[in-house]
Tab-separated table of C-alpha atoms and ligand atoms in Angstrom:
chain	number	residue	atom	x	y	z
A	1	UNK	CA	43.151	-24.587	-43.388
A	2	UNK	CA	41.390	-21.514	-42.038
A	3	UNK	CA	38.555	-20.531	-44.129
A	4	UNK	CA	37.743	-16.987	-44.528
A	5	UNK	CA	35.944	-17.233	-48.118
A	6	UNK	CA	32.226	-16.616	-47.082
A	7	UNK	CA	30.219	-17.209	-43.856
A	8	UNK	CA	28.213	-19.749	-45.975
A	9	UNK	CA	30.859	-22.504	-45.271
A	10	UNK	CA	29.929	-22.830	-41.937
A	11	UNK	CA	29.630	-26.326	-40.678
A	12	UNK	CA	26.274	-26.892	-38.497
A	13	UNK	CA	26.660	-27.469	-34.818
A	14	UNK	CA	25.721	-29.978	-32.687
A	15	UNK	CA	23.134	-28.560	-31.546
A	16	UNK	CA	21.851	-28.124	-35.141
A	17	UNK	CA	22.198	-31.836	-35.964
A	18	UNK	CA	19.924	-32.191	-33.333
A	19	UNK	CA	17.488	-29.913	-34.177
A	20	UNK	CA	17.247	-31.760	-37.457
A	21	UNK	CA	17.050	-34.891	-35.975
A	22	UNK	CA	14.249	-34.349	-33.661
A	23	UNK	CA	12.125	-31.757	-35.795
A	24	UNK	CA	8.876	-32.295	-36.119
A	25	UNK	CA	7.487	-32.377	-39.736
A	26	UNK	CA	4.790	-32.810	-42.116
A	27	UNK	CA	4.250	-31.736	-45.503
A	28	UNK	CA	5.225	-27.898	-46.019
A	29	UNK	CA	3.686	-27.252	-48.804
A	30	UNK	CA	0.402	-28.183	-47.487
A	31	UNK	CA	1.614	-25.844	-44.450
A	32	UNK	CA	1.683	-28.945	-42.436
A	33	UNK	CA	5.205	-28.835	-41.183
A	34	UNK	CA	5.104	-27.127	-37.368
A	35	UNK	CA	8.684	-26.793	-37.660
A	36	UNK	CA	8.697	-24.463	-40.784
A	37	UNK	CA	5.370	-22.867	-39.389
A	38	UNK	CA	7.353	-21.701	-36.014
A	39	UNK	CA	10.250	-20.763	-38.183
A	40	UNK	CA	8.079	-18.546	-40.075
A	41	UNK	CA	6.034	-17.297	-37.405
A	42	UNK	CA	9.517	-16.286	-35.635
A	43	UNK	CA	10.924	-15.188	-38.609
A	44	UNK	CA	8.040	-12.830	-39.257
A	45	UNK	CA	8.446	-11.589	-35.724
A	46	UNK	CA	12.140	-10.566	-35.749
A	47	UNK	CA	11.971	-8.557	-38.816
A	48	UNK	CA	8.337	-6.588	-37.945
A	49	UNK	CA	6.681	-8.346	-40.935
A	50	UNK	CA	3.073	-10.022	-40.799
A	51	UNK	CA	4.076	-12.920	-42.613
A	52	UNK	CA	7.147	-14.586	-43.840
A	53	UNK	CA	8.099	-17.562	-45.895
A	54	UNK	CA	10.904	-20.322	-45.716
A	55	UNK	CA	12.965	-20.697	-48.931
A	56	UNK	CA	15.724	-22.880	-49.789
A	57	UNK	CA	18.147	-20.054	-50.692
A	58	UNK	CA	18.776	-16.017	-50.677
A	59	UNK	CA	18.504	-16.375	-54.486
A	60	UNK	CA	15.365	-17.871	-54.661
A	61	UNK	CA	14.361	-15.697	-51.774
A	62	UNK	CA	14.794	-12.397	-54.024
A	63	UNK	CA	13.844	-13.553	-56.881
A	64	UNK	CA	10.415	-14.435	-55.906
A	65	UNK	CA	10.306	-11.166	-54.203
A	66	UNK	CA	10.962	-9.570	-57.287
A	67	UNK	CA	8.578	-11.705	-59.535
A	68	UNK	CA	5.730	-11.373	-56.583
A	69	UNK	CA	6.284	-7.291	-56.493
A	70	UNK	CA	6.310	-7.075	-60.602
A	71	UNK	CA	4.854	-7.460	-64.154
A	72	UNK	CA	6.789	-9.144	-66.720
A	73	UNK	CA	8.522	-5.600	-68.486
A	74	UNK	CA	8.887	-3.273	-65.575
A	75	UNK	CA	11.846	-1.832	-64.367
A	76	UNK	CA	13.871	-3.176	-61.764
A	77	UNK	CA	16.136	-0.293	-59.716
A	78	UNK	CA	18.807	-1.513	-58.467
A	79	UNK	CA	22.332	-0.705	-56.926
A	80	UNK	CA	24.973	-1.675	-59.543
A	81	UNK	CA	27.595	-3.755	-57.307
A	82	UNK	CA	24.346	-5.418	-55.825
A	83	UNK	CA	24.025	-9.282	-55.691
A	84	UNK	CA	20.786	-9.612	-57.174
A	85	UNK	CA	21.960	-7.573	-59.974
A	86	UNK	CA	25.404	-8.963	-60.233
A	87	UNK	CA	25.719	-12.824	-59.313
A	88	UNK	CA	22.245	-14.166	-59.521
A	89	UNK	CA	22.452	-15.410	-63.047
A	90	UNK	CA	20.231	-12.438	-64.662
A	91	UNK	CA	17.464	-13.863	-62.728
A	92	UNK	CA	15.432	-10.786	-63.117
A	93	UNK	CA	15.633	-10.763	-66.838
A	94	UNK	CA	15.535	-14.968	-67.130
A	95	UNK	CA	12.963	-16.116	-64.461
A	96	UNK	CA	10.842	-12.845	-64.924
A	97	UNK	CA	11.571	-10.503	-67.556
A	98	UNK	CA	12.615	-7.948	-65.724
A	99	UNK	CA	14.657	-5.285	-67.167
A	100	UNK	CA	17.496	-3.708	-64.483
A	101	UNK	CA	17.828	-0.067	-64.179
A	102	UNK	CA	21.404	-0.060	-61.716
A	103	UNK	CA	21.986	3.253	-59.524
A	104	UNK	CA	25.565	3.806	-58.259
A	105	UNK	CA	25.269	3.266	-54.371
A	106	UNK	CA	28.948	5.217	-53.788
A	107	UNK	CA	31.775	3.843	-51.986
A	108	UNK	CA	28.925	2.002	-49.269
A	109	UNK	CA	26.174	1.107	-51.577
A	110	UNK	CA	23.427	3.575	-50.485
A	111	UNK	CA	20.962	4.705	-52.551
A	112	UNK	CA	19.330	8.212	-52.193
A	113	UNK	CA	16.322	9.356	-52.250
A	114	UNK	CA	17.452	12.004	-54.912
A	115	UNK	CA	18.691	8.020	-56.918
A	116	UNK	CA	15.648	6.945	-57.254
A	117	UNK	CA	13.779	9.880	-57.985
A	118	UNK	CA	16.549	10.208	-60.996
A	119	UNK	CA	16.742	6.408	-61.976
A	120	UNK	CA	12.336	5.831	-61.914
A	121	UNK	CA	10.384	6.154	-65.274
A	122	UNK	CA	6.804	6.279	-65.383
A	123	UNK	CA	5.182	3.885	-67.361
A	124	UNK	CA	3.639	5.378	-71.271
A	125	UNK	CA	3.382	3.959	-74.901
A	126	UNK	CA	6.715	3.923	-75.166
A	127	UNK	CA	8.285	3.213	-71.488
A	128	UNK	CA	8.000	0.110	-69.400
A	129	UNK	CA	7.658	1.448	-66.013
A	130	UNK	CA	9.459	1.281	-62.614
A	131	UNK	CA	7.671	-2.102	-60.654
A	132	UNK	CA	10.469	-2.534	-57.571
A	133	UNK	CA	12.921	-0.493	-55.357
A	134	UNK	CA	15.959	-3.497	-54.716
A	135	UNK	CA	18.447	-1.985	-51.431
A	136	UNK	CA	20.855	-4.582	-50.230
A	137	UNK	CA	21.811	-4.928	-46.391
A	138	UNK	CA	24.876	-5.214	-45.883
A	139	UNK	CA	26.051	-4.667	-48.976
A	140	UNK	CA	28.210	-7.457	-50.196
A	141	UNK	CA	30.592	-5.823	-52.561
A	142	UNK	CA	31.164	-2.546	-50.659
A	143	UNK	CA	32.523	-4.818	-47.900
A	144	UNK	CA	29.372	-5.374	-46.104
A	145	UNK	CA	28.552	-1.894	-45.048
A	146	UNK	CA	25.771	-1.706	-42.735
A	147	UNK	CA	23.437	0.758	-43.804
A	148	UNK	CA	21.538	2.824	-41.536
A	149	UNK	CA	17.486	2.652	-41.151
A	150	UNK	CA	17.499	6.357	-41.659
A	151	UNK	CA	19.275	6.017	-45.431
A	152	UNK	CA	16.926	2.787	-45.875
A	153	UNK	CA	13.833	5.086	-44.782
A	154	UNK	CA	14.591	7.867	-47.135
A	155	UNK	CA	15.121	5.363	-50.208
A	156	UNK	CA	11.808	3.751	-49.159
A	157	UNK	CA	9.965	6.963	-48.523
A	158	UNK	CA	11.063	8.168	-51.891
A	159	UNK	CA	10.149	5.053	-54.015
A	160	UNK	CA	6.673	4.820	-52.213
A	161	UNK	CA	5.709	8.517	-53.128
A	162	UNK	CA	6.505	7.488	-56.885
A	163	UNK	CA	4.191	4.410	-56.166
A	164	UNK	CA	7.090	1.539	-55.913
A	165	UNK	CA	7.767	-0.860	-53.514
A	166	UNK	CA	11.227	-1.562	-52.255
A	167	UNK	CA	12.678	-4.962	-51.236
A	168	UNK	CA	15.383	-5.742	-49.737
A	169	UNK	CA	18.281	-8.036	-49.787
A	170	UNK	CA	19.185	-8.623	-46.689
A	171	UNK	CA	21.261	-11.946	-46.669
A	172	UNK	CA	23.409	-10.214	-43.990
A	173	UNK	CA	20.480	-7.923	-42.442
A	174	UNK	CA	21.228	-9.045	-38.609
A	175	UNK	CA	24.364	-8.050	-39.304
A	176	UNK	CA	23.862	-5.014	-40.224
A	177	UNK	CA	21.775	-4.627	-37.042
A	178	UNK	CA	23.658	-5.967	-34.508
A	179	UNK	CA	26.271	-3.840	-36.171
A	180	UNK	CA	24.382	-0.630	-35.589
A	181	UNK	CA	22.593	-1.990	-32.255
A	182	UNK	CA	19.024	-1.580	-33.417
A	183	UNK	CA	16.268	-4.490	-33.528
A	184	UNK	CA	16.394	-5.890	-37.992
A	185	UNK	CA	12.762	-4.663	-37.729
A	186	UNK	CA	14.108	-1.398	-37.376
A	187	UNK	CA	16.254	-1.315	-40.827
A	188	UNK	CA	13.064	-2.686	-42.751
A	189	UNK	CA	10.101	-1.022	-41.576
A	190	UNK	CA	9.881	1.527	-44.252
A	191	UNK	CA	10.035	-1.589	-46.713
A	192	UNK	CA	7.608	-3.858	-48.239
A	193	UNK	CA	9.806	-6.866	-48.163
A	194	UNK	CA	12.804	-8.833	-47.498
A	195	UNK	CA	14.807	-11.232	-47.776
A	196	UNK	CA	17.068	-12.561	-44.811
A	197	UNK	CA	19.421	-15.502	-44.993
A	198	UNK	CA	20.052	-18.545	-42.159
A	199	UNK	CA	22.981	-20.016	-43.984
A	200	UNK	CA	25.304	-17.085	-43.862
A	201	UNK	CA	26.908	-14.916	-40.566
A	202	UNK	CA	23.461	-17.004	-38.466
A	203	UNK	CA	25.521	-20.533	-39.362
A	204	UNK	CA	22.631	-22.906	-40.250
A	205	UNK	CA	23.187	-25.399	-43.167
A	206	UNK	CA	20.611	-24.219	-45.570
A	207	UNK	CA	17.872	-21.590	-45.438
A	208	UNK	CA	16.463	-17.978	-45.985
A	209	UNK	CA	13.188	-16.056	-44.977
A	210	UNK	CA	11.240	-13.817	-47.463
A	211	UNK	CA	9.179	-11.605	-45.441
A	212	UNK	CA	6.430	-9.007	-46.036
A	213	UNK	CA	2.264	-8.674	-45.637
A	214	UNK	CA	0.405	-11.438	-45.539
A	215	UNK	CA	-0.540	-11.183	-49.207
A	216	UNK	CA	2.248	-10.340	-50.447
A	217	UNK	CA	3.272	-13.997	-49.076
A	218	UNK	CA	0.121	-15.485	-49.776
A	219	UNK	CA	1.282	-15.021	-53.538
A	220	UNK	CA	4.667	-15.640	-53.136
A	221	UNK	CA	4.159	-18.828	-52.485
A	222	UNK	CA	2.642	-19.823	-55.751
A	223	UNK	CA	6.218	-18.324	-56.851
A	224	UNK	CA	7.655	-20.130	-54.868
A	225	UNK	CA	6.338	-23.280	-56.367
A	226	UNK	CA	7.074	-22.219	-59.726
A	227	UNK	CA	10.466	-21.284	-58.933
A	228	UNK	CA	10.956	-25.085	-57.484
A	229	UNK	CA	10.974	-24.323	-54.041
A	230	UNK	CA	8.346	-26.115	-52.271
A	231	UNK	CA	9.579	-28.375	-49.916
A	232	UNK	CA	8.177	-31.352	-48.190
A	233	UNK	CA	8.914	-32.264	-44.628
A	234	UNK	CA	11.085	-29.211	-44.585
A	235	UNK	CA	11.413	-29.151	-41.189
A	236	UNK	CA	14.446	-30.859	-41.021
A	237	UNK	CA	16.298	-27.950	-42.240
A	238	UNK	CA	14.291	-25.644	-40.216
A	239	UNK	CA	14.862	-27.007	-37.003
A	240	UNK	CA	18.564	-26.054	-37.783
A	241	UNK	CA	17.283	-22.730	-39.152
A	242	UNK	CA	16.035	-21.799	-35.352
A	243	UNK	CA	18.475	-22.824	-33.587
A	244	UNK	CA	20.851	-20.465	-35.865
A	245	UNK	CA	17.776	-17.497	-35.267
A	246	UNK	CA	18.425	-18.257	-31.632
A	247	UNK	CA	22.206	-17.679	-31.603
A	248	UNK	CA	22.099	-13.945	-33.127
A	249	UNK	CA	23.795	-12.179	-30.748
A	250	UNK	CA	27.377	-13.927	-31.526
A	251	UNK	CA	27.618	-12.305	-34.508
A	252	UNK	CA	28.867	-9.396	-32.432
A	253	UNK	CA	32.078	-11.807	-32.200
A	254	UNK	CA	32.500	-12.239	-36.177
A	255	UNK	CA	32.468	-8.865	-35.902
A	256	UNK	CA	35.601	-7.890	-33.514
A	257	UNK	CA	37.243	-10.676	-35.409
A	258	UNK	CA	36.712	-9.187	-39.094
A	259	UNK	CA	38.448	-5.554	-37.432
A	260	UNK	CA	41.088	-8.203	-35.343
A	261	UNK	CA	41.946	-9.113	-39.311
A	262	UNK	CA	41.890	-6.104	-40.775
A	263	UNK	CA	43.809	-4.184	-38.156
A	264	UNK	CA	46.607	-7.226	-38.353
A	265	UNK	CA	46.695	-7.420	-42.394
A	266	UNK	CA	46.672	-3.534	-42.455
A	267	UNK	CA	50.289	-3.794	-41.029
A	268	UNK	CA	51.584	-5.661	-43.392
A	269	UNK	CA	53.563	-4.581	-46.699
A	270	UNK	CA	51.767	-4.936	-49.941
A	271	UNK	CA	48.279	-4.964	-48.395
A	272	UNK	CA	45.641	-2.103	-47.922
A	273	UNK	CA	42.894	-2.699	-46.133
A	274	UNK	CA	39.142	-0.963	-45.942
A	275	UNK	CA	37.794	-0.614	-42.538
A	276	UNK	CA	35.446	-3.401	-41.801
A	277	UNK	CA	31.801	-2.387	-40.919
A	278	UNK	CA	30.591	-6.184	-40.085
A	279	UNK	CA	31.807	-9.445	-41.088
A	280	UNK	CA	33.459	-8.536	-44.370
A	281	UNK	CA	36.706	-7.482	-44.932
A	282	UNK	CA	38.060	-6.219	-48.393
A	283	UNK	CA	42.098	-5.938	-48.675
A	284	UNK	CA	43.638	-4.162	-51.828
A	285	UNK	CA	46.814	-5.961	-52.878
A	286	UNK	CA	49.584	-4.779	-54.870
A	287	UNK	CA	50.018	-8.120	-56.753
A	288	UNK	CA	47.008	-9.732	-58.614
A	289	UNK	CA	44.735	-11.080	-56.068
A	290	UNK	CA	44.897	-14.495	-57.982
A	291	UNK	CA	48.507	-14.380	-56.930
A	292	UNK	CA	48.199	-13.269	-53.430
A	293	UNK	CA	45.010	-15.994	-52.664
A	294	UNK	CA	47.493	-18.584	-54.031
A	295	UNK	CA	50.058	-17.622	-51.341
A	296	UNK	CA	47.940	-17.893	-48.810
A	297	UNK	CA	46.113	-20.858	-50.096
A	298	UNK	CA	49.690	-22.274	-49.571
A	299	UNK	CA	50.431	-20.751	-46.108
A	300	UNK	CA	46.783	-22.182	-45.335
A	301	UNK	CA	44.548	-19.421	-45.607
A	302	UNK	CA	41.179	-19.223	-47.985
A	303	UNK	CA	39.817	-15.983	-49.463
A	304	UNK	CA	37.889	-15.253	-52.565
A	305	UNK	CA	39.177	-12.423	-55.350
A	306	UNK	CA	36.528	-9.710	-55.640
A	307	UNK	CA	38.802	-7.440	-58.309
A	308	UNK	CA	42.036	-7.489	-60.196
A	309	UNK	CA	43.740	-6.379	-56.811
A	310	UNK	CA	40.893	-6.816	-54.339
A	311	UNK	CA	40.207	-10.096	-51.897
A	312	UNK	CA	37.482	-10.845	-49.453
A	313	UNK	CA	38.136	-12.512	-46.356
A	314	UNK	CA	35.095	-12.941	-44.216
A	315	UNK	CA	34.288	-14.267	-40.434
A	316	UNK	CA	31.969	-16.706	-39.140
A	317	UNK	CA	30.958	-18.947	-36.614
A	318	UNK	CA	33.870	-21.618	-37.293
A	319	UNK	CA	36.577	-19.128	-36.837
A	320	UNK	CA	38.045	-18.410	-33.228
A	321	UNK	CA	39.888	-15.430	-32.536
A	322	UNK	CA	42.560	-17.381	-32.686
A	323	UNK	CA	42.404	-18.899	-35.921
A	324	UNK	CA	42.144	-14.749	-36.850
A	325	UNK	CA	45.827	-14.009	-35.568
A	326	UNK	CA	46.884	-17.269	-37.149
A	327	UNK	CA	45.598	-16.052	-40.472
A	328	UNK	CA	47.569	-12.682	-40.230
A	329	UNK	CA	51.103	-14.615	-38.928
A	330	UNK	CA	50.156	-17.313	-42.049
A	331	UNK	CA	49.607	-14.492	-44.303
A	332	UNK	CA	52.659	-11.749	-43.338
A	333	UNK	CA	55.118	-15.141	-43.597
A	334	UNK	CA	53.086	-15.940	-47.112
A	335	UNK	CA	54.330	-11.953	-47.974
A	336	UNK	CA	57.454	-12.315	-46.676
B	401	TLP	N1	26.550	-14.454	-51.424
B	401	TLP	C1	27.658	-15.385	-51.551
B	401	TLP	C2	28.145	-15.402	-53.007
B	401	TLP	O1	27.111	-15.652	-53.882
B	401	TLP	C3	28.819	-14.116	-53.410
B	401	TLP	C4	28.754	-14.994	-50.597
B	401	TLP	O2	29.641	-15.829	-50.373
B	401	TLP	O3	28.708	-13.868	-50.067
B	401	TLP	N2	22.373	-11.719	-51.286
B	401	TLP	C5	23.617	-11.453	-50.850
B	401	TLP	C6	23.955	-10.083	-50.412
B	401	TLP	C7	24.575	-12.477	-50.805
B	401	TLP	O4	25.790	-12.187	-50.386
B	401	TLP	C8	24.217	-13.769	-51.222
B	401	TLP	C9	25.232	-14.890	-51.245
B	401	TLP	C10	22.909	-14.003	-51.655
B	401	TLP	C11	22.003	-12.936	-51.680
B	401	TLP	C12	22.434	-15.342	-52.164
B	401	TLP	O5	22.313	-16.290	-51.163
B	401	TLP	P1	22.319	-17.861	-51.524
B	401	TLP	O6	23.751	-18.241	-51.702
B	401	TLP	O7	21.697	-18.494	-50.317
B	401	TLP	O8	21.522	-18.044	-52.744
């Protein structure tokens, strides 16, 4: 079976397994665990941040963010196809009533500057109040469109003059910047946070970094621990997390292979096919994508539905380029 339904099903190497093995650990939420500490430390580095935090998941990851930048009440803006709007369970709203204001991000999921001037209210008697900018990088449901620093800049720039800070979700943000050849502190420098994950396109088994000033972390930790998320000797899955921070540059390989895929389904009859910016690629089918998945579930070939006609497939670290072509053959005889 080739799997193409999400870069999280990625199956850790062996050089993971030992990094797990032989990490060395203490009790993280003491801060005792060197492992996490160099994972943070290195974390914090990569994306131009002072500090940054290990968390089990992207979800918890943004949702602390969120509940560390806010009060209980305020305004959440937020793209409308974004995840933390869309498939995080309402966790603004449940976890730290938050109300959501979405902004239509357009065919790539940018928000202006001109968006968030229209989409902030200022806080009176009878108005709650604007307390976060959310941008996701890539975005997910636009088929993982890298967005450029200048368009994260200018949504920044304009949320900071109106007093709000921005986070972002960047479970794909190196990505997005290998994909536009610039260094992930570029795309988040205008920002006061964000969220990267390990467990995605970077192939560790579990993991994500908030990052931001050291006060802003300083308190999300206390989240953090609300939220269920402090670990113990959490090295073990940090150790894994490194390795994965160390291996970066191969995402330039999911990469070819997502436009290999595109370029190959493209040709085929019933299928329409966006132009992939990353790891992502988004095919329009004629027939309900139900349908189509369970044809090529049968031919051996995994993808989830995002629509009524619309199917993600999505590259990683345990598909070859060969496994790519396979998956087109597979899926044209599937069509046939
Ligand atoms: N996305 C998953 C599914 O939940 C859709 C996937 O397969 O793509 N932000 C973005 C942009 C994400 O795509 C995801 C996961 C998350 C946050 C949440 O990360 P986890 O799964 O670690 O909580």
């Amino acid at each position: 079976m080739i799997d193409l339904r999400s870069d999280t099903v990625t199956r850790p190497t062996e050089g993971m397994r030992d990094a797990a093995r032989d990490a060395e650990v203490g009790d993280d939420v003491y801060g005792e665990d060197p492992t996490v500490n160099d994972l943070e430390a290195r974390a914090a580095d990569l994306v131009g941040m002072a500090a940054a935090m290990f968390v089990p998941t992207g979800t918890m990851g943004n949702q602390v963010a969120a509940r560390t930048h806010t009060e209980r009440g305020e305004e959440v803006l937020i793209e409308r196809e974004s995840h933390v709007y869309k498939w995080e369970v309402g966790g603004l709203a449940q976890l730290s009533g938050l109300q959501p204001r979405t902004i239509d991000g357009g065919d790539r999921g940018v928000i202006t500057p001109e968006a968030v001037h229209e989409g902030y209210v200022g806080e009176d008697v009878h108005r709650p109040g604007t307390g976060l900018l959310c941008l996701e990088n890539t975005h997910n449901s636009k088929g993982g469109t890298a967005i450029s620093s200048e368009n994260i800049d200018a949504a920044a720039d304009a949320a900071r003059e109106l007093g709000v800070p921005t986070h972002v979700d960047g479970a794909r943000l190196v990505n997005a910047a290998v994909a536009l050849d610039v260094p992930p502190a570029r795309l988040v420098c205008e920002v006061d946070s964000v969220m990267f994950c390990l467990s995605k396109g970077l192939g560790a088994p579990i993991g994500s970094m908030l990052a931001g000033p050291e006060e802003f972390i300083e308190r999300a930790r206390r989240h953090r621990k609300l939220f269920g998320g402090g670990m113990r000797q959490a090295g073990i899955v940090a150790g894994p997390g490194l390795r994965a921070l160390e291996g970066r540059d191969r995402l330039a390989e999911d990469h070819a292979n997502a436009r290999i895929l595109a370029e190959g389904l493209d040709e085929i009859e019933g299928l329409s096919v966006h132009d992939p910016e990353t790891n992502i690629v988004l095919v329009e089918t004629t027939e309900p994508a139900t349908d189509f998945l369970e044809g090529a579930y049968e031919a051996g070939v995994l993808g989830v539905p995002f629509d009524d006609h619309l199917v993600r497939f999505c590259t990683h670290l345990d598909v070859s380029r060969a496994d790519v072509e396979t998956a087109i053959d597979r899926i044209a005889t599937a069509l046939d």
